[in-house]
Coordinates of C-alpha atoms and ligand atoms in Angstrom, one line a residue:
X1 CA 6.8 -8.7 14.0
X2 CA 10.5 -8.0 14.3
X3 CA 12.1 -4.7 13.4
X4 CA 13.3 -4.9 9.8
X5 CA 17.0 -4.8 8.8
X6 CA 18.0 -1.1 8.4
X7 CA 18.6 0.2 4.9
X8 CA 20.7 3.3 5.7
X9 CA 21.8 5.7 8.4
X10 CA 18.3 6.9 9.4
X11 CA 16.7 3.5 9.7
X12 CA 19.8 2.2 11.5
X13 CA 19.5 5.1 14.1
X14 CA 15.7 4.8 14.3
X15 CA 15.8 1.0 14.9
X16 CA 18.4 1.4 17.6
X17 CA 16.3 4.0 19.4
X18 CA 13.1 2.0 19.2
X19 CA 14.8 -1.2 20.4
X20 CA 16.9 0.2 23.1
X21 CA 15.9 3.6 24.2
X22 CA 13.0 5.6 25.6
X23 CA 13.5 8.7 23.4
X24 CA 14.9 9.6 20.0
X25 CA 18.5 10.8 20.0
X26 CA 19.6 14.0 18.4
X27 CA 21.7 12.0 16.0
X28 CA 18.6 10.3 14.7
X29 CA 17.1 13.7 13.9
X30 CA 20.3 14.7 12.3
X31 CA 20.2 11.6 10.1
X32 CA 16.6 12.4 9.1
X33 CA 17.4 16.1 8.2
X34 CA 20.4 14.9 6.2
X35 CA 18.3 12.3 4.4
X36 CA 15.4 14.7 3.6
X37 CA 17.8 17.3 2.3
X38 CA 19.8 14.9 0.1
X39 CA 17.1 12.6 -1.2
X40 CA 16.7 13.3 -4.9
X41 CA 14.0 10.7 -5.4
X42 CA 12.3 10.2 -2.0
X43 CA 9.7 7.8 -3.4
X44 CA 12.4 5.2 -4.3
X45 CA 14.7 6.0 -1.4
X46 CA 15.3 2.9 0.6
X47 CA 16.2 4.5 3.9
X48 CA 13.5 7.1 3.8
X49 CA 10.6 4.8 2.8
X50 CA 11.6 2.0 5.3
X51 CA 12.0 4.6 8.1
X52 CA 8.5 6.0 7.3
X53 CA 7.1 2.5 7.2
X54 CA 8.6 1.7 10.6
X55 CA 7.0 4.9 12.0
X56 CA 3.6 4.0 10.6
X57 CA 3.8 0.4 11.7
X58 CA 3.7 1.6 15.3
X59 CA 0.0 2.4 14.6
X60 CA -0.7 -1.0 13.1
X61 CA 0.7 -4.1 14.9
X62 CA 3.9 -2.6 16.3
X63 CA 7.1 -4.6 16.7
X64 CA 7.9 -7.3 19.2
X65 CA 10.8 -5.7 21.0
X66 CA 9.4 -2.1 20.8
X67 CA 7.4 -0.5 23.6
X68 CA 3.8 0.3 22.5
X69 CA 4.2 3.8 24.0
X70 CA 6.4 4.8 21.1
X71 CA 3.2 5.1 18.9
X72 CA 2.4 8.6 20.4
X73 CA 5.8 9.7 21.3
X74 CA 6.0 13.4 20.4
X75 CA 9.6 13.2 19.1
X76 CA 8.8 10.1 17.0
X77 CA 5.8 12.0 15.5
X78 CA 8.1 15.0 14.9
X79 CA 10.5 12.8 13.0
X80 CA 7.6 11.1 11.1
X81 CA 6.2 14.5 10.0
X82 CA 9.6 15.4 8.5
X83 CA 9.6 12.3 6.4
X84 CA 5.9 12.8 5.5
X85 CA 6.5 16.3 4.3
X86 CA 9.2 15.1 1.9
X87 CA 7.0 12.1 0.8
X88 CA 4.0 14.3 0.2
X89 CA 6.0 16.9 -1.8
X90 CA 7.3 14.0 -4.0
X91 CA 3.8 12.7 -4.6
X92 CA 2.6 16.2 -5.6
X93 CA 5.6 16.4 -8.0
X94 CA 4.9 13.0 -9.5
X95 CA 1.2 13.5 -10.2
X96 CA 0.0 16.1 -12.6
X97 CA -3.3 17.5 -11.1
X98 CA -6.4 17.1 -13.2
X99 CA -8.9 19.8 -13.5
X100 CA -12.0 19.3 -11.4
X101 CA -15.1 19.5 -13.6
X102 CA -18.9 19.6 -13.0
X103 CA -19.2 15.9 -14.0
X104 CA -20.2 13.4 -11.4
X105 CA -17.1 12.4 -9.4
X106 CA -17.4 8.7 -10.5
X107 CA -17.0 9.9 -14.1
X108 CA -14.1 12.0 -13.2
X109 CA -12.5 9.0 -11.4
X110 CA -13.1 6.8 -14.5
X111 CA -11.5 9.5 -16.7
X112 CA -8.4 9.5 -14.4
X113 CA -8.2 5.7 -14.7
X114 CA -8.7 5.8 -18.5
X115 CA -5.9 8.3 -18.8
X116 CA -3.4 6.1 -16.9
X117 CA -0.9 4.5 -19.3
X118 CA 1.2 2.6 -16.7
X119 CA 2.5 -0.9 -17.7
X120 CA 0.2 -3.9 -16.9
X121 CA 1.7 -6.3 -14.5
X122 CA -1.3 -8.6 -14.6
X123 CA -1.0 -9.0 -18.4
X124 CA 2.7 -9.8 -18.0
X125 CA 2.2 -12.4 -15.2
X126 CA -0.8 -13.9 -16.9
X127 CA 1.2 -14.7 -20.0
X128 CA 4.9 -14.9 -18.9
X129 CA 4.9 -15.3 -15.1
X130 CA 7.1 -18.1 -13.7
X131 CA 6.6 -19.4 -10.2
X132 CA 9.8 -17.6 -9.2
X133 CA 8.5 -14.2 -10.5
X134 CA 5.2 -14.8 -8.9
X135 CA 6.9 -15.3 -5.6
X136 CA 8.7 -12.0 -6.0
X137 CA 5.5 -10.3 -6.9
X138 CA 3.7 -11.7 -3.9
X139 CA 6.6 -10.7 -1.7
X140 CA 6.2 -7.1 -2.8
X141 CA 2.5 -7.2 -2.4
X142 CA 2.5 -8.9 1.0
X143 CA 3.6 -5.6 2.6
X144 CA 0.1 -4.4 1.7
X145 CA -2.2 -7.4 1.4
X146 CA -1.3 -8.8 4.8
X147 CA -2.9 -5.7 6.2
X148 CA -5.4 -5.3 3.4
X149 CA -8.2 -2.9 4.3
X150 CA -6.4 -1.4 7.3
X151 CA -4.8 1.7 5.8
X152 CA -8.1 2.9 4.4
X153 CA -10.1 2.0 7.5
X154 CA -8.5 4.8 9.4
X155 CA -10.7 7.2 7.4
X156 CA -14.0 5.7 8.6
X157 CA -14.3 7.8 11.8
X158 CA -13.3 10.9 9.7
X159 CA -16.3 10.9 7.5
X160 CA -20.1 10.6 8.0
X161 CA -23.4 9.9 6.4
X162 CA -23.8 7.9 3.2
X163 CA -20.1 8.0 2.4
X164 CA -19.4 6.4 5.7
X165 CA -22.0 3.7 5.2
X166 CA -20.6 2.9 1.7
X167 CA -17.1 2.7 3.0
X168 CA -18.1 0.4 5.8
X169 CA -19.9 -1.8 3.3
X170 CA -16.7 -2.2 1.3
X171 CA -14.4 -2.6 4.3
X172 CA -16.7 -5.3 5.8
X173 CA -16.1 -7.4 2.7
X174 CA -12.4 -6.8 2.9
X175 CA -12.6 -8.2 6.5
X176 CA -14.5 -11.3 5.4
X177 CA -18.0 -10.2 6.5
X178 CA -17.5 -11.9 9.8
X179 CA -15.6 -15.0 8.7
X180 CA -12.0 -14.7 9.6
X181 CA -11.0 -17.2 6.9
X182 CA -12.6 -15.0 4.2
X183 CA -10.6 -11.9 5.2
X184 CA -8.8 -10.8 2.2
X185 CA -5.6 -10.6 4.2
X186 CA -6.1 -14.3 5.1
X187 CA -6.9 -15.3 1.5
X188 CA -3.6 -13.6 0.5
X189 CA -1.8 -15.5 3.3
X190 CA -3.1 -18.8 1.9
X191 CA -1.9 -17.8 -1.6
X192 CA 1.6 -17.1 -0.1
X193 CA 1.7 -20.5 1.6
X194 CA 0.7 -22.3 -1.6
X195 CA 3.8 -20.6 -3.2
X196 CA 6.0 -21.6 -0.4
X197 CA 6.4 -18.1 1.0
X198 CA 6.4 -17.2 4.7
X199 CA 2.9 -15.7 5.3
X200 CA 3.8 -14.3 8.8
X201 CA 2.8 -10.6 9.2
X202 CA 5.8 -8.6 8.1
X203 CA 8.0 -11.7 7.7
X204 CA 9.1 -10.7 4.2
X205 CA 9.8 -7.0 4.8
X206 CA 13.6 -7.5 4.5
X207 CA 13.2 -8.9 1.0
X208 CA 10.5 -6.4 -0.1
X209 CA 11.7 -3.7 -2.6
X210 CA 11.3 -0.1 -1.6
X211 CA 8.3 0.6 -3.8
X212 CA 6.3 -1.9 -1.6
X213 CA 6.8 0.6 1.3
X214 CA 6.2 3.7 -0.8
X215 CA 2.8 2.3 -1.8
X216 CA 1.7 1.4 1.7
X217 CA 3.2 4.6 3.2
X218 CA 1.0 6.6 0.8
X219 CA -2.1 4.8 2.0
X220 CA -1.1 5.3 5.6
X221 CA -0.4 9.0 5.1
X222 CA -3.9 9.4 3.6
X223 CA -5.6 7.3 6.2
X224 CA -3.9 8.8 9.3
X225 CA -4.4 12.4 8.4
X226 CA -7.9 13.8 8.5
X227 CA -6.7 16.5 6.1
X228 CA -6.2 13.7 3.5
X229 CA -9.6 12.0 3.9
X230 CA -10.6 12.9 0.4
X231 CA -7.4 11.4 -1.0
X232 CA -7.9 8.3 1.1
X233 CA -11.4 7.7 -0.4
X234 CA -10.2 8.5 -3.9
X235 CA -7.3 6.1 -3.4
X236 CA -9.6 3.3 -2.3
X237 CA -12.0 4.0 -5.2
X238 CA -9.1 3.7 -7.7
X239 CA -8.1 0.4 -6.0
X240 CA -11.6 -1.0 -6.4
X241 CA -12.1 0.4 -9.9
X242 CA -8.9 -1.2 -11.2
X243 CA -9.0 -4.6 -9.4
X244 CA -11.6 -6.8 -11.1
X245 CA -10.1 -7.3 -14.6
X246 CA -6.5 -7.6 -13.4
X247 CA -7.6 -10.1 -10.7
X248 CA -9.1 -12.2 -13.4
X249 CA -5.8 -12.2 -15.3
X250 CA -3.8 -13.0 -12.2
X251 CA -6.1 -15.9 -11.5
X252 CA -5.6 -17.1 -15.1
X253 CA -1.8 -16.8 -14.7
X254 CA -1.8 -19.0 -11.6
X255 CA -4.0 -21.6 -13.3
X256 CA -1.6 -21.6 -16.3
X257 CA 1.1 -22.7 -13.9
X258 CA -1.1 -25.5 -12.6
X259 CA -2.5 -24.0 -9.4
X260 CA -6.1 -24.7 -8.6
X261 CA -8.9 -22.7 -7.2
X262 CA -7.7 -23.2 -3.6
X263 CA -4.8 -21.0 -4.6
X264 CA -6.6 -18.6 -6.9
X265 CA -9.4 -17.8 -4.5
X266 CA -7.8 -14.5 -3.4
X267 CA -8.1 -13.2 -7.0
X268 CA -11.4 -14.9 -7.8
X269 CA -12.9 -13.2 -4.8
X270 CA -11.7 -9.8 -6.1
X271 CA -13.1 -10.5 -9.6
X272 CA -16.5 -10.8 -8.0
X273 CA -16.4 -8.4 -5.0
X274 CA -14.6 -5.5 -6.7
X275 CA -17.0 -5.5 -9.7
X276 CA -19.5 -4.5 -7.0
X277 CA -17.1 -2.4 -4.9
X278 CA -16.3 -0.3 -7.9
X279 CA -19.8 1.1 -8.0
X280 CA -20.1 1.5 -4.2
X281 CA -16.7 3.2 -4.0
X282 CA -17.1 5.6 -6.9
X283 CA -20.8 6.5 -6.8
X284 CA -21.9 6.0 -3.2
X285 CA -18.7 6.6 -1.3
X286 CA -16.9 9.3 -3.2
X287 CA -20.1 10.7 -4.7
X288 CA -21.6 11.3 -1.3
X289 CA -18.4 12.7 0.1
X290 CA -18.1 15.4 -2.5
X291 CA -21.9 16.1 -2.6
X292 CA -21.5 17.1 1.1
X293 CA -18.2 18.9 0.6
X294 CA -17.4 19.7 -3.1
X295 CA -14.0 21.2 -2.1
X296 CA -12.8 17.6 -1.5
X297 CA -13.1 16.7 -5.1
X298 CA -9.6 17.6 -6.1
X299 CA -8.2 15.5 -3.2
X300 CA -10.4 12.5 -4.2
X301 CA -8.9 12.7 -7.7
X302 CA -5.4 13.3 -6.3
X303 CA -5.8 10.1 -4.2
X304 CA -6.9 8.1 -7.2
X305 CA -3.9 9.4 -9.2
X306 CA -1.5 8.5 -6.4
X307 CA -2.9 5.0 -6.3
X308 CA -2.3 4.5 -10.0
X309 CA 1.1 6.1 -9.8
X310 CA 2.1 3.7 -7.0
X311 CA 1.0 0.8 -9.0
X312 CA 3.1 2.2 -11.9
X313 CA 6.2 2.4 -9.6
X314 CA 5.8 -1.2 -8.6
X315 CA 5.2 -2.4 -12.1
X316 CA 8.2 -0.4 -13.4
X317 CA 10.4 -1.9 -10.7
X318 CA 9.3 -5.5 -11.2
X319 CA 9.2 -5.5 -15.0
X320 CA 12.5 -3.5 -15.2
X321 CA 14.3 -6.0 -13.0
X322 CA 12.9 -9.0 -14.8
X323 CA 13.6 -7.6 -18.2
X324 CA 17.2 -7.2 -17.1
X325 CA 17.3 -10.8 -15.9
X326 CA 17.6 -10.0 -12.2
X327 CA 15.6 -10.5 -9.0
X328 CA 13.3 -7.6 -8.1
X329 CA 13.7 -8.2 -4.4
X330 CA 15.7 -6.0 -2.1
X331 CA 19.4 -6.5 -2.3
X332 CA 18.7 -8.6 -5.4
X333 CA 18.8 -11.7 -3.4
X334 CA 16.8 -14.4 -5.0
X335 CA 14.3 -16.3 -2.9
X336 CA 15.6 -19.4 -4.4
X337 CA 19.1 -18.6 -3.2
Ligands
FE2_401 FE1 -9.8 -6.9 -1.1
FE2_402 FE1 -12.6 -4.6 -2.8

Protein backbone atom coordinates (compact mmCIF):
# COMPACT_ATOMS: atom_id res chain seq x y z
CA UNK A 1 0.00 0.00 0.00
CA UNK A 2 1.28 3.43 -1.00
CA UNK A 3 1.01 6.49 1.21
CA UNK A 4 -2.12 8.39 0.16
CA UNK A 5 -2.09 11.82 -1.44
CA UNK A 6 -2.10 14.43 1.37
CA UNK A 7 -5.22 16.50 1.98
CA UNK A 8 -3.79 19.48 3.84
CA UNK A 9 -0.77 20.80 5.75
CA UNK A 10 -0.71 18.09 8.43
CA UNK A 11 -1.00 15.07 6.13
CA UNK A 12 1.56 16.70 3.81
CA UNK A 13 4.05 17.05 6.67
CA UNK A 14 3.25 13.61 8.11
CA UNK A 15 3.66 11.81 4.77
CA UNK A 16 6.96 13.59 4.17
CA UNK A 17 8.25 12.51 7.59
CA UNK A 18 7.11 8.91 7.19
CA UNK A 19 8.55 8.57 3.71
CA UNK A 20 11.84 10.30 4.25
CA UNK A 21 12.75 10.73 7.86
CA UNK A 22 13.38 8.83 11.03
CA UNK A 23 11.53 11.18 13.33
CA UNK A 24 8.68 13.66 13.24
CA UNK A 25 9.73 17.26 12.71
CA UNK A 26 8.58 20.04 15.00
CA UNK A 27 6.81 21.55 12.00
CA UNK A 28 4.60 18.48 11.83
CA UNK A 29 3.55 18.92 15.45
CA UNK A 30 2.93 22.61 14.79
CA UNK A 31 0.65 21.65 11.88
CA UNK A 32 -1.21 19.19 14.13
CA UNK A 33 -1.70 21.73 16.92
CA UNK A 34 -2.92 24.33 14.42
CA UNK A 35 -5.33 21.85 12.86
CA UNK A 36 -6.73 20.61 16.15
CA UNK A 37 -7.24 24.20 17.37
CA UNK A 38 -8.90 25.35 14.15
CA UNK A 39 -11.03 22.34 13.20
CA UNK A 40 -14.67 23.29 13.62
CA UNK A 41 -15.96 19.88 12.49
CA UNK A 42 -13.19 17.34 13.15
CA UNK A 43 -15.30 14.39 11.97
CA UNK A 44 -15.52 15.77 8.44
CA UNK A 45 -12.09 17.42 8.36
CA UNK A 46 -10.16 15.91 5.46
CA UNK A 47 -6.69 16.63 6.77
CA UNK A 48 -7.40 15.48 10.33
CA UNK A 49 -9.18 12.25 9.42
CA UNK A 50 -6.69 11.23 6.74
CA UNK A 51 -3.75 11.94 9.08
CA UNK A 52 -5.35 9.85 11.82
CA UNK A 53 -6.04 7.04 9.33
CA UNK A 54 -2.38 7.10 8.28
CA UNK A 55 -1.28 6.85 11.93
CA UNK A 56 -3.62 3.89 12.52
CA UNK A 57 -2.69 2.13 9.28
CA UNK A 58 0.83 1.66 10.69
CA UNK A 59 -0.83 -0.90 13.03
CA UNK A 60 -2.56 -2.73 10.15
CA UNK A 61 -0.64 -3.34 6.93
CA UNK A 62 1.63 -0.30 6.97
CA UNK A 63 2.85 1.47 3.82
CA UNK A 64 5.29 0.26 1.19
CA UNK A 65 7.89 2.98 1.57
CA UNK A 66 7.50 3.49 5.31
CA UNK A 67 9.72 1.79 7.90
CA UNK A 68 7.77 -0.66 10.11
CA UNK A 69 9.41 0.83 13.20
CA UNK A 70 7.21 3.92 12.88
CA UNK A 71 4.35 1.88 14.38
CA UNK A 72 5.62 2.35 17.94
CA UNK A 73 7.55 5.58 17.48
CA UNK A 74 6.82 7.62 20.64
CA UNK A 75 6.59 10.91 18.76
CA UNK A 76 4.22 9.41 16.22
CA UNK A 77 2.05 8.12 19.05
CA UNK A 78 2.13 11.55 20.69
CA UNK A 79 0.86 13.09 17.46
CA UNK A 80 -1.78 10.39 17.11
CA UNK A 81 -3.00 11.04 20.67
CA UNK A 82 -3.50 14.71 19.84
CA UNK A 83 -5.74 13.80 16.90
CA UNK A 84 -7.52 11.09 18.87
CA UNK A 85 -8.43 13.52 21.64
CA UNK A 86 -10.04 15.89 19.15
CA UNK A 87 -11.79 13.01 17.39
CA UNK A 88 -13.09 11.54 20.65
CA UNK A 89 -14.37 14.92 21.86
CA UNK A 90 -16.22 15.32 18.57
CA UNK A 91 -17.80 11.87 18.91
CA UNK A 92 -18.98 12.73 22.42
CA UNK A 93 -20.45 15.99 21.12
CA UNK A 94 -22.19 14.24 18.22
CA UNK A 95 -23.85 11.49 20.22
CA UNK A 96 -26.40 12.21 22.94
CA UNK A 97 -25.79 9.71 25.75
CA UNK A 98 -28.68 7.40 26.56
CA UNK A 99 -29.50 6.57 30.14
CA UNK A 100 -28.38 3.13 31.27
CA UNK A 101 -31.32 1.09 32.60
CA UNK A 102 -31.73 -2.25 34.39
CA UNK A 103 -32.96 -3.93 31.19
CA UNK A 104 -30.74 -6.58 29.58
CA UNK A 105 -28.10 -4.87 27.46
CA UNK A 106 -29.34 -6.51 24.24
CA UNK A 107 -32.67 -4.75 24.80
CA UNK A 108 -30.92 -1.47 25.50
CA UNK A 109 -28.93 -1.90 22.27
CA UNK A 110 -32.13 -2.67 20.35
CA UNK A 111 -33.69 0.51 21.77
CA UNK A 112 -30.70 2.59 20.63
CA UNK A 113 -31.04 1.13 17.15
CA UNK A 114 -34.82 1.64 17.09
CA UNK A 115 -34.32 5.31 18.01
CA UNK A 116 -31.91 5.90 15.12
CA UNK A 117 -33.55 7.97 12.40
CA UNK A 118 -30.64 8.21 9.97
CA UNK A 119 -31.32 7.98 6.23
CA UNK A 120 -31.35 4.52 4.65
CA UNK A 121 -28.69 4.08 2.00
CA UNK A 122 -29.75 0.50 1.34
CA UNK A 123 -33.30 1.60 0.47
CA UNK A 124 -31.93 4.25 -1.87
CA UNK A 125 -29.49 1.94 -3.64
CA UNK A 126 -32.03 -0.89 -3.84
CA UNK A 127 -34.46 1.34 -5.71
CA UNK A 128 -32.44 4.05 -7.42
CA UNK A 129 -28.79 2.94 -7.47
CA UNK A 130 -27.04 3.17 -10.83
CA UNK A 131 -23.81 1.28 -11.50
CA UNK A 132 -21.91 4.57 -11.16
CA UNK A 133 -23.41 5.29 -7.73
CA UNK A 134 -22.78 1.75 -6.64
CA UNK A 135 -19.13 2.21 -7.58
CA UNK A 136 -18.93 5.35 -5.46
CA UNK A 137 -20.60 3.59 -2.55
CA UNK A 138 -18.20 0.64 -2.78
CA UNK A 139 -15.22 3.01 -3.03
CA UNK A 140 -16.27 4.59 0.27
CA UNK A 141 -16.96 1.25 1.94
CA UNK A 142 -13.73 -0.34 0.65
CA UNK A 143 -11.75 1.58 3.28
CA UNK A 144 -13.49 -0.60 5.86
CA UNK A 145 -14.52 -3.80 4.10
CA UNK A 146 -11.05 -4.61 2.74
CA UNK A 147 -10.02 -4.87 6.40
CA UNK A 148 -13.38 -6.17 7.59
CA UNK A 149 -13.13 -7.65 11.06
CA UNK A 150 -9.68 -6.25 11.81
CA UNK A 151 -10.56 -3.09 13.81
CA UNK A 152 -12.78 -5.03 16.22
CA UNK A 153 -10.39 -7.95 16.51
CA UNK A 154 -7.99 -5.77 18.52
CA UNK A 155 -10.43 -6.09 21.42
CA UNK A 156 -10.21 -9.88 21.71
CA UNK A 157 -7.13 -9.98 23.98
CA UNK A 158 -8.67 -7.21 26.09
CA UNK A 159 -11.67 -9.25 27.24
CA UNK A 160 -12.20 -12.73 28.72
CA UNK A 161 -14.70 -15.47 29.43
CA UNK A 162 -17.96 -15.84 27.52
CA UNK A 163 -17.71 -12.42 25.94
CA UNK A 164 -14.39 -13.41 24.40
CA UNK A 165 -15.70 -16.76 23.16
CA UNK A 166 -18.70 -15.04 21.56
CA UNK A 167 -16.53 -12.42 19.90
CA UNK A 168 -14.16 -15.06 18.52
CA UNK A 169 -17.15 -16.96 17.12
CA UNK A 170 -18.30 -13.87 15.22
CA UNK A 171 -14.84 -12.88 14.05
CA UNK A 172 -14.09 -16.43 12.85
CA UNK A 173 -17.00 -16.07 10.42
CA UNK A 174 -15.76 -12.64 9.33
CA UNK A 175 -12.46 -14.33 8.49
CA UNK A 176 -14.13 -17.09 6.49
CA UNK A 177 -13.99 -19.88 9.09
CA UNK A 178 -10.68 -21.14 7.69
CA UNK A 179 -11.45 -20.61 3.98
CA UNK A 180 -9.51 -17.61 2.63
CA UNK A 181 -11.99 -17.20 -0.24
CA UNK A 182 -14.89 -16.88 2.22
CA UNK A 183 -13.27 -14.07 4.21
CA UNK A 184 -15.70 -11.18 4.11
CA UNK A 185 -12.89 -8.88 2.97
CA UNK A 186 -12.28 -11.23 0.04
CA UNK A 187 -15.98 -11.46 -0.82
CA UNK A 188 -16.01 -7.66 -0.87
CA UNK A 189 -12.93 -7.59 -3.10
CA UNK A 190 -14.77 -9.86 -5.55
CA UNK A 191 -17.72 -7.48 -5.54
CA UNK A 192 -15.37 -4.60 -6.32
CA UNK A 193 -13.80 -6.47 -9.23
CA UNK A 194 -17.23 -7.24 -10.68
CA UNK A 195 -17.94 -3.51 -10.70
CA UNK A 196 -14.60 -2.76 -12.36
CA UNK A 197 -13.01 -1.27 -9.26
CA UNK A 198 -9.41 -1.76 -8.15
CA UNK A 199 -9.68 -4.19 -5.22
CA UNK A 200 -6.10 -3.65 -4.05
CA UNK A 201 -5.79 -3.02 -0.31
CA UNK A 202 -5.96 0.75 0.12
CA UNK A 203 -5.94 1.30 -3.66
CA UNK A 204 -8.93 3.66 -3.59
CA UNK A 205 -7.98 5.74 -0.54
CA UNK A 206 -7.26 8.78 -2.73
CA UNK A 207 -10.83 8.72 -4.04
CA UNK A 208 -12.54 7.90 -0.74
CA UNK A 209 -14.51 10.71 0.90
CA UNK A 210 -13.43 11.79 4.39
CA UNK A 211 -16.33 10.05 6.13
CA UNK A 212 -14.88 6.69 5.06
CA UNK A 213 -11.84 7.42 7.24
CA UNK A 214 -13.91 8.90 10.06
CA UNK A 215 -15.83 5.66 10.31
CA UNK A 216 -12.79 3.36 10.34
CA UNK A 217 -10.85 5.71 12.62
CA UNK A 218 -13.66 5.42 15.16
CA UNK A 219 -13.39 1.62 15.05
CA UNK A 220 -9.59 1.72 15.30
CA UNK A 221 -9.80 4.09 18.27
CA UNK A 222 -12.16 1.73 20.09
CA UNK A 223 -10.17 -1.38 19.17
CA UNK A 224 -6.72 -0.07 19.99
CA UNK A 225 -7.53 1.40 23.39
CA UNK A 226 -8.34 -0.99 26.18
CA UNK A 227 -10.17 1.89 27.81
CA UNK A 228 -12.71 1.72 24.94
CA UNK A 229 -13.23 -2.06 24.90
CA UNK A 230 -16.89 -1.66 25.89
CA UNK A 231 -17.43 0.78 23.03
CA UNK A 232 -15.66 -1.59 20.64
CA UNK A 233 -18.04 -4.42 21.51
CA UNK A 234 -21.06 -2.13 21.40
CA UNK A 235 -19.93 -0.88 18.00
CA UNK A 236 -19.59 -4.43 16.69
CA UNK A 237 -22.99 -5.36 18.11
CA UNK A 238 -24.61 -2.43 16.31
CA UNK A 239 -22.90 -3.43 13.05
CA UNK A 240 -24.22 -6.97 13.38
CA UNK A 241 -27.70 -5.89 14.49
CA UNK A 242 -28.17 -3.50 11.56
CA UNK A 243 -26.66 -5.60 8.79
CA UNK A 244 -29.01 -8.41 7.84
CA UNK A 245 -32.00 -6.46 6.41
CA UNK A 246 -29.95 -3.79 4.63
CA UNK A 247 -27.76 -6.54 3.13
CA UNK A 248 -30.86 -8.11 1.63
CA UNK A 249 -31.74 -4.75 0.08
CA UNK A 250 -28.21 -4.20 -1.26
CA UNK A 251 -28.35 -7.64 -2.84
CA UNK A 252 -31.72 -6.82 -4.44
CA UNK A 253 -30.30 -3.55 -5.75
CA UNK A 254 -27.44 -5.31 -7.52
CA UNK A 255 -29.77 -7.93 -8.96
CA UNK A 256 -32.01 -5.15 -10.29
CA UNK A 257 -28.98 -3.95 -12.26
CA UNK A 258 -28.48 -7.43 -13.71
CA UNK A 259 -25.73 -8.76 -11.44
CA UNK A 260 -25.90 -12.43 -10.43
CA UNK A 261 -25.20 -14.26 -7.22
CA UNK A 262 -21.47 -14.41 -7.93
CA UNK A 263 -21.54 -10.65 -7.34
CA UNK A 264 -24.15 -10.45 -4.59
CA UNK A 265 -22.53 -13.18 -2.44
CA UNK A 266 -20.93 -10.59 -0.11
CA UNK A 267 -24.40 -9.30 0.83
CA UNK A 268 -26.14 -12.70 0.70
CA UNK A 269 -23.54 -14.00 3.16
CA UNK A 270 -24.36 -11.11 5.53
CA UNK A 271 -28.12 -11.72 5.32
CA UNK A 272 -27.52 -15.21 6.66
CA UNK A 273 -24.53 -14.76 8.95
CA UNK A 274 -25.57 -11.51 10.61
CA UNK A 275 -29.03 -12.77 11.49
CA UNK A 276 -27.09 -15.20 13.72
CA UNK A 277 -24.33 -12.74 14.69
CA UNK A 278 -26.95 -10.29 15.91
CA UNK A 279 -27.89 -12.59 18.77
CA UNK A 280 -24.35 -13.69 19.58
CA UNK A 281 -23.14 -10.08 19.61
CA UNK A 282 -25.91 -8.53 21.66
CA UNK A 283 -26.81 -11.33 24.08
CA UNK A 284 -23.69 -13.46 24.45
CA UNK A 285 -20.92 -10.97 23.78
CA UNK A 286 -22.21 -7.65 25.18
CA UNK A 287 -24.46 -9.39 27.73
CA UNK A 288 -21.54 -11.35 29.18
CA UNK A 289 -19.24 -8.33 29.15
CA UNK A 290 -21.58 -6.16 31.20
CA UNK A 291 -22.62 -9.04 33.47
CA UNK A 292 -18.97 -9.20 34.48
CA UNK A 293 -18.50 -5.43 34.61
CA UNK A 294 -21.75 -3.42 34.68
CA UNK A 295 -19.79 -0.15 34.60
CA UNK A 296 -19.05 -0.85 30.92
CA UNK A 297 -22.73 -0.67 29.90
CA UNK A 298 -22.61 3.06 29.11
CA UNK A 299 -19.56 2.50 26.88
CA UNK A 300 -21.27 -0.39 25.06
CA UNK A 301 -24.23 1.86 24.27
CA UNK A 302 -21.92 4.74 23.32
CA UNK A 303 -20.08 2.46 20.88
CA UNK A 304 -23.36 1.38 19.31
CA UNK A 305 -24.48 4.99 18.99
CA UNK A 306 -21.18 5.93 17.35
CA UNK A 307 -21.59 3.09 14.86
CA UNK A 308 -25.03 4.37 13.86
CA UNK A 309 -23.80 7.96 13.77
CA UNK A 310 -20.93 7.02 11.44
CA UNK A 311 -23.37 5.25 9.11
CA UNK A 312 -25.46 8.41 9.23
CA UNK A 313 -22.49 10.58 8.26
CA UNK A 314 -21.72 8.33 5.29
CA UNK A 315 -25.35 8.22 4.17
CA UNK A 316 -25.71 12.01 4.49
CA UNK A 317 -22.56 12.51 2.47
CA UNK A 318 -23.48 10.13 -0.35
CA UNK A 319 -27.15 11.05 -0.62
CA UNK A 320 -26.36 14.77 -0.33
CA UNK A 321 -23.87 14.63 -3.18
CA UNK A 322 -26.10 12.48 -5.38
CA UNK A 323 -29.13 14.65 -4.77
CA UNK A 324 -27.08 17.65 -5.88
CA UNK A 325 -26.07 15.73 -9.00
CA UNK A 326 -22.38 15.48 -8.12
CA UNK A 327 -19.91 12.71 -7.43
CA UNK A 328 -19.55 11.80 -3.76
CA UNK A 329 -15.88 10.94 -4.17
CA UNK A 330 -12.98 12.98 -2.85
CA UNK A 331 -12.26 16.01 -4.97
CA UNK A 332 -15.53 15.29 -6.79
CA UNK A 333 -13.65 13.40 -9.44
CA UNK A 334 -15.92 10.88 -11.09
CA UNK A 335 -14.62 7.35 -11.44
CA UNK A 336 -15.85 7.47 -15.03
CA UNK A 337 -13.66 10.50 -15.67
FE1 LIG B 1 -18.94 -9.47 7.72
FE1 LIG C 1 -21.18 -10.37 10.93
